[in-house]
CSV table of C-alpha atoms in Angstrom, one decimal:
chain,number,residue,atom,x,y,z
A,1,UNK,CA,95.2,91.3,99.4
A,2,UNK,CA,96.7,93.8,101.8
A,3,UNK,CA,98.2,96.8,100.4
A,4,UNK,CA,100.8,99.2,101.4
A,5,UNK,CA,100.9,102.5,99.5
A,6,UNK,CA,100.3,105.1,102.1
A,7,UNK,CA,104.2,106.0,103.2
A,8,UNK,CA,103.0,105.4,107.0
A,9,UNK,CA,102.6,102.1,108.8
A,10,UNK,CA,99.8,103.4,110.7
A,11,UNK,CA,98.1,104.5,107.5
A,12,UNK,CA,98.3,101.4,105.9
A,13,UNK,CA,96.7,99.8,108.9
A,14,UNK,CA,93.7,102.2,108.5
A,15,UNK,CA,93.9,100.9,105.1
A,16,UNK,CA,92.8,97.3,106.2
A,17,UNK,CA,89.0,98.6,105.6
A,18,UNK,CA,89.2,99.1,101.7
A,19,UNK,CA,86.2,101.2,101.6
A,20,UNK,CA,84.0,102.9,104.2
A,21,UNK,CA,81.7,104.9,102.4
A,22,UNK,CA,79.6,102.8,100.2
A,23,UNK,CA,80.0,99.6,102.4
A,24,UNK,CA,82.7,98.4,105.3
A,25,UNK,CA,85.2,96.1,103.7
A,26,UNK,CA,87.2,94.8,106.5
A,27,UNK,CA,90.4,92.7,105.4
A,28,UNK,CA,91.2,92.0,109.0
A,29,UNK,CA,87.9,89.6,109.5
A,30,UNK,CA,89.8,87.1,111.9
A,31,UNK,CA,93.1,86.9,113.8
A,32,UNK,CA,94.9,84.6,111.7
A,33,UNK,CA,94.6,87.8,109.1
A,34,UNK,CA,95.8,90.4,111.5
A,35,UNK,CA,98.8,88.2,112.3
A,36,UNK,CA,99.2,88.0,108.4
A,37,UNK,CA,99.4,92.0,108.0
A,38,UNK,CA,101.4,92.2,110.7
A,39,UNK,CA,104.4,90.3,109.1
A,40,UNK,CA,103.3,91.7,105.8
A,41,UNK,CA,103.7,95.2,107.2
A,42,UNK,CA,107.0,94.1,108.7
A,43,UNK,CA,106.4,94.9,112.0
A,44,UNK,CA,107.2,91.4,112.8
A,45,UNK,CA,108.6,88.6,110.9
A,46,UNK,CA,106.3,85.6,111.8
A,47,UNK,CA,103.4,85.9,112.3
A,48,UNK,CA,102.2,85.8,115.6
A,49,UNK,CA,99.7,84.3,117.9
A,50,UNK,CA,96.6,86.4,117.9
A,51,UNK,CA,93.3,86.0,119.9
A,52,UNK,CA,90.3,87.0,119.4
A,53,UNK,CA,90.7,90.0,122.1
A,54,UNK,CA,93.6,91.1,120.7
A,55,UNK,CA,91.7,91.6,117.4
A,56,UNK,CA,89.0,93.7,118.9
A,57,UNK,CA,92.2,96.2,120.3
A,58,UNK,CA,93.5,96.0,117.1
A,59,UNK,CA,90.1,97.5,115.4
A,60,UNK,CA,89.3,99.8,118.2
A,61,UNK,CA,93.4,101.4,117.6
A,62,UNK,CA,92.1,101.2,113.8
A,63,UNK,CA,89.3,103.1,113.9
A,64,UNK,CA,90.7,105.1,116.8
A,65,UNK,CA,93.7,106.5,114.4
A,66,UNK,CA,90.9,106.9,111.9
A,67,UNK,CA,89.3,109.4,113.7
A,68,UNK,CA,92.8,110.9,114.4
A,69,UNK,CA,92.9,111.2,110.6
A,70,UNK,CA,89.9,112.9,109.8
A,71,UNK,CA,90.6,115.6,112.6
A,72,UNK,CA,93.6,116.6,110.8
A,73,UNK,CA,92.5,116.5,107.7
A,74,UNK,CA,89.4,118.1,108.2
A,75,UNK,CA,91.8,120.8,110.5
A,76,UNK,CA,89.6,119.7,113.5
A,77,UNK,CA,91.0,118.8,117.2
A,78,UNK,CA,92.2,115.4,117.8
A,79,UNK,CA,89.3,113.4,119.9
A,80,UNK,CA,89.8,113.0,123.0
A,81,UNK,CA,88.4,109.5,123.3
A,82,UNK,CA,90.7,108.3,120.4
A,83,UNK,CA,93.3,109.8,121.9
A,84,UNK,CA,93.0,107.6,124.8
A,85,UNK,CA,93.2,104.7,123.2
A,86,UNK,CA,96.3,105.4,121.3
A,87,UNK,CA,98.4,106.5,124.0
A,88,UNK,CA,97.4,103.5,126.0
A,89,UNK,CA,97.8,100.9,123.9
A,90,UNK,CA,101.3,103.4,123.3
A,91,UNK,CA,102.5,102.3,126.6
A,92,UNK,CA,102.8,98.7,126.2
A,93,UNK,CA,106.0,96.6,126.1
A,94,UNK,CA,107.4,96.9,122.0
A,95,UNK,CA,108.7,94.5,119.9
A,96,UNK,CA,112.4,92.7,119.8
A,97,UNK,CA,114.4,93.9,117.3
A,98,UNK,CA,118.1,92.0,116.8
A,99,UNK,CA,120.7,93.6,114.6
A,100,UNK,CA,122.2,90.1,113.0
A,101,UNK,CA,125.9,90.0,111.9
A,102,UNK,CA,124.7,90.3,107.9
A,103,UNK,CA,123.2,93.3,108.8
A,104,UNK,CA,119.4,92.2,108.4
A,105,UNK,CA,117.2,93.0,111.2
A,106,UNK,CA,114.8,90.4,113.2
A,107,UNK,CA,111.7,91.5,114.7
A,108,UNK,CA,110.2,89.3,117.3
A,109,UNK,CA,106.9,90.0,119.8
A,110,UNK,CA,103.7,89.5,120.6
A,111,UNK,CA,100.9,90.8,118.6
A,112,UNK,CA,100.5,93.0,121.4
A,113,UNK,CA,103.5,94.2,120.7
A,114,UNK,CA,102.9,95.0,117.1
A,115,UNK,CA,99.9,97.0,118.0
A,116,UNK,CA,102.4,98.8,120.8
A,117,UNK,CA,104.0,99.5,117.6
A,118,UNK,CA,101.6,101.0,115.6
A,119,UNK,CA,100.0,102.9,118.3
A,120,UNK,CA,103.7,104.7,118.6
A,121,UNK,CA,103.6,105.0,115.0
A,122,UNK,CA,100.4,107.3,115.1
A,123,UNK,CA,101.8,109.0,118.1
A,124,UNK,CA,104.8,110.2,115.8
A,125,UNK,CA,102.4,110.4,112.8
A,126,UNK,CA,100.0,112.4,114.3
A,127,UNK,CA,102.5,114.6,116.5
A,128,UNK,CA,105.0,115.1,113.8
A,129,UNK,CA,105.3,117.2,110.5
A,130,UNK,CA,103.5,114.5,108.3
A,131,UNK,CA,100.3,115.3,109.9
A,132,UNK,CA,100.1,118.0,107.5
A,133,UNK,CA,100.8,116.3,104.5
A,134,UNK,CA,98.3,113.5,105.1
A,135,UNK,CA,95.5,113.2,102.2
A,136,UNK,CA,92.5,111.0,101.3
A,137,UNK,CA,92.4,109.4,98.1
A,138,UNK,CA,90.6,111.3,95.4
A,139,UNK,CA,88.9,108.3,94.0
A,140,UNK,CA,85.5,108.5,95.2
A,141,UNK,CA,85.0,104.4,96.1
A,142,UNK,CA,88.5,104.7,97.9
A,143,UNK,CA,88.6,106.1,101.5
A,144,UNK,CA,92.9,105.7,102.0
A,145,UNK,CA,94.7,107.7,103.3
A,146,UNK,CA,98.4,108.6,102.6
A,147,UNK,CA,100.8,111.2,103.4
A,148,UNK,CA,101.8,113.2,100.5
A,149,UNK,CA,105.3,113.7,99.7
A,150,UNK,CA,104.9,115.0,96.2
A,151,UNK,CA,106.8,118.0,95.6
A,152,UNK,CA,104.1,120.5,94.9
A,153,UNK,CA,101.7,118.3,97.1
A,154,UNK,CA,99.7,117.5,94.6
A,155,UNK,CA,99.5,113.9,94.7
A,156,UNK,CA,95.4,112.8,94.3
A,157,UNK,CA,95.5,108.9,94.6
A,158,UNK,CA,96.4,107.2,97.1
A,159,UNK,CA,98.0,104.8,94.3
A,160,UNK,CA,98.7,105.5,90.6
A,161,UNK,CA,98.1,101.7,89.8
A,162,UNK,CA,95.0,101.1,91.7
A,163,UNK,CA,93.0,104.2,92.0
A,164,UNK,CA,94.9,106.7,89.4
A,165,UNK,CA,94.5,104.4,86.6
A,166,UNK,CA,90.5,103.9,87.8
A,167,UNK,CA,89.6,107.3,88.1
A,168,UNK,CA,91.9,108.2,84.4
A,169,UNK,CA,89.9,105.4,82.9
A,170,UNK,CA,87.0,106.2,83.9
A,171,UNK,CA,87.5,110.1,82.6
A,172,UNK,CA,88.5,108.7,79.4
A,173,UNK,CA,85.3,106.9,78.9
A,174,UNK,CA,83.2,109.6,79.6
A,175,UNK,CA,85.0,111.9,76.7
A,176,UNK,CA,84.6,109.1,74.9
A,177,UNK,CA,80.5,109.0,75.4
């Protein structure tokens, strides 16, 4: 169900709305799902508790780092407004992470937390030098976004499997007609 192709943890949660063009197709439609992604993301590794409030900040940091998105992609400032909401939900407490003797990791928190997480995510996303090399996926129906480490930067789907074979398939039947 959830997907994770886009090289950045903050992209990938963008990603939770599969398409926004032709109609809003929101994966994260109640808390027990954003506590899902959450472990699926590996932020944490239960999932946690979430509320319905917690939800609602998780959407508006969503769409928020959306908007973050477009602004560098289209070359644009970054809104102020989104901005806001980023660093503040920046500032909260993180998440626990335990280094155990067989050298695996445990991350523990809040959902709050996790979004802490994420919001520091975009903060080194959108402040570092992979805000350049993010991209939109070429497939028309597809609205992800991924940061392009191809050599030539080059890269046109935001997943061979998915959208590449899609958009090669579709090309193929229309020399075909």
């Amino acid at each position: 169900m959830f997907t994770f192709v886009s090289g950045n943890r903050t992209l990938d949660f963008i990603g939770t709305v599969k398409s926004r063009r032709a109609e809003f197709d929101d994966l994260l439609t109640s808390p027990a799902e954003l506590g899902k992604w959450l472990t699926e993301a590996g932020i944490l590794d239960t999932a946690p508790e979430v509320g319905a409030d917690t939800l609602r900040r998780a959407t508006r940091l969503r769409e928020a780092a959306w908007h973050l998105a477009l602004a560098e992609t289209d070359g644009a400032d970054l809104p102020a407004a989104d901005l806001r909401i980023v660093n503040e939900l920046a500032h909260g407490e993180p998440i626990r992470a335990t280094l155990n003797p067989d050298g695996t990791v445990r991350r523990t928190g809040t959902a709050e937390q996790a979004l802490t997480e994420i919001a520091r995510d975009a903060i080194e996303l959108f402040g570092g030098a992979d805000h350049a090399r993010i991209r939109e996926c070429g497939r028309p129906e597809c609205t992800r976004l991924y940061i392009d480490t191809s050599r030539g930067g080059s890269r046109r789907w935001c997943d061979m499997t998915i959208c590449g074979n899609r958009a090669k398939s579709a090309a193929f039947r229309a020399r075909q007609s």
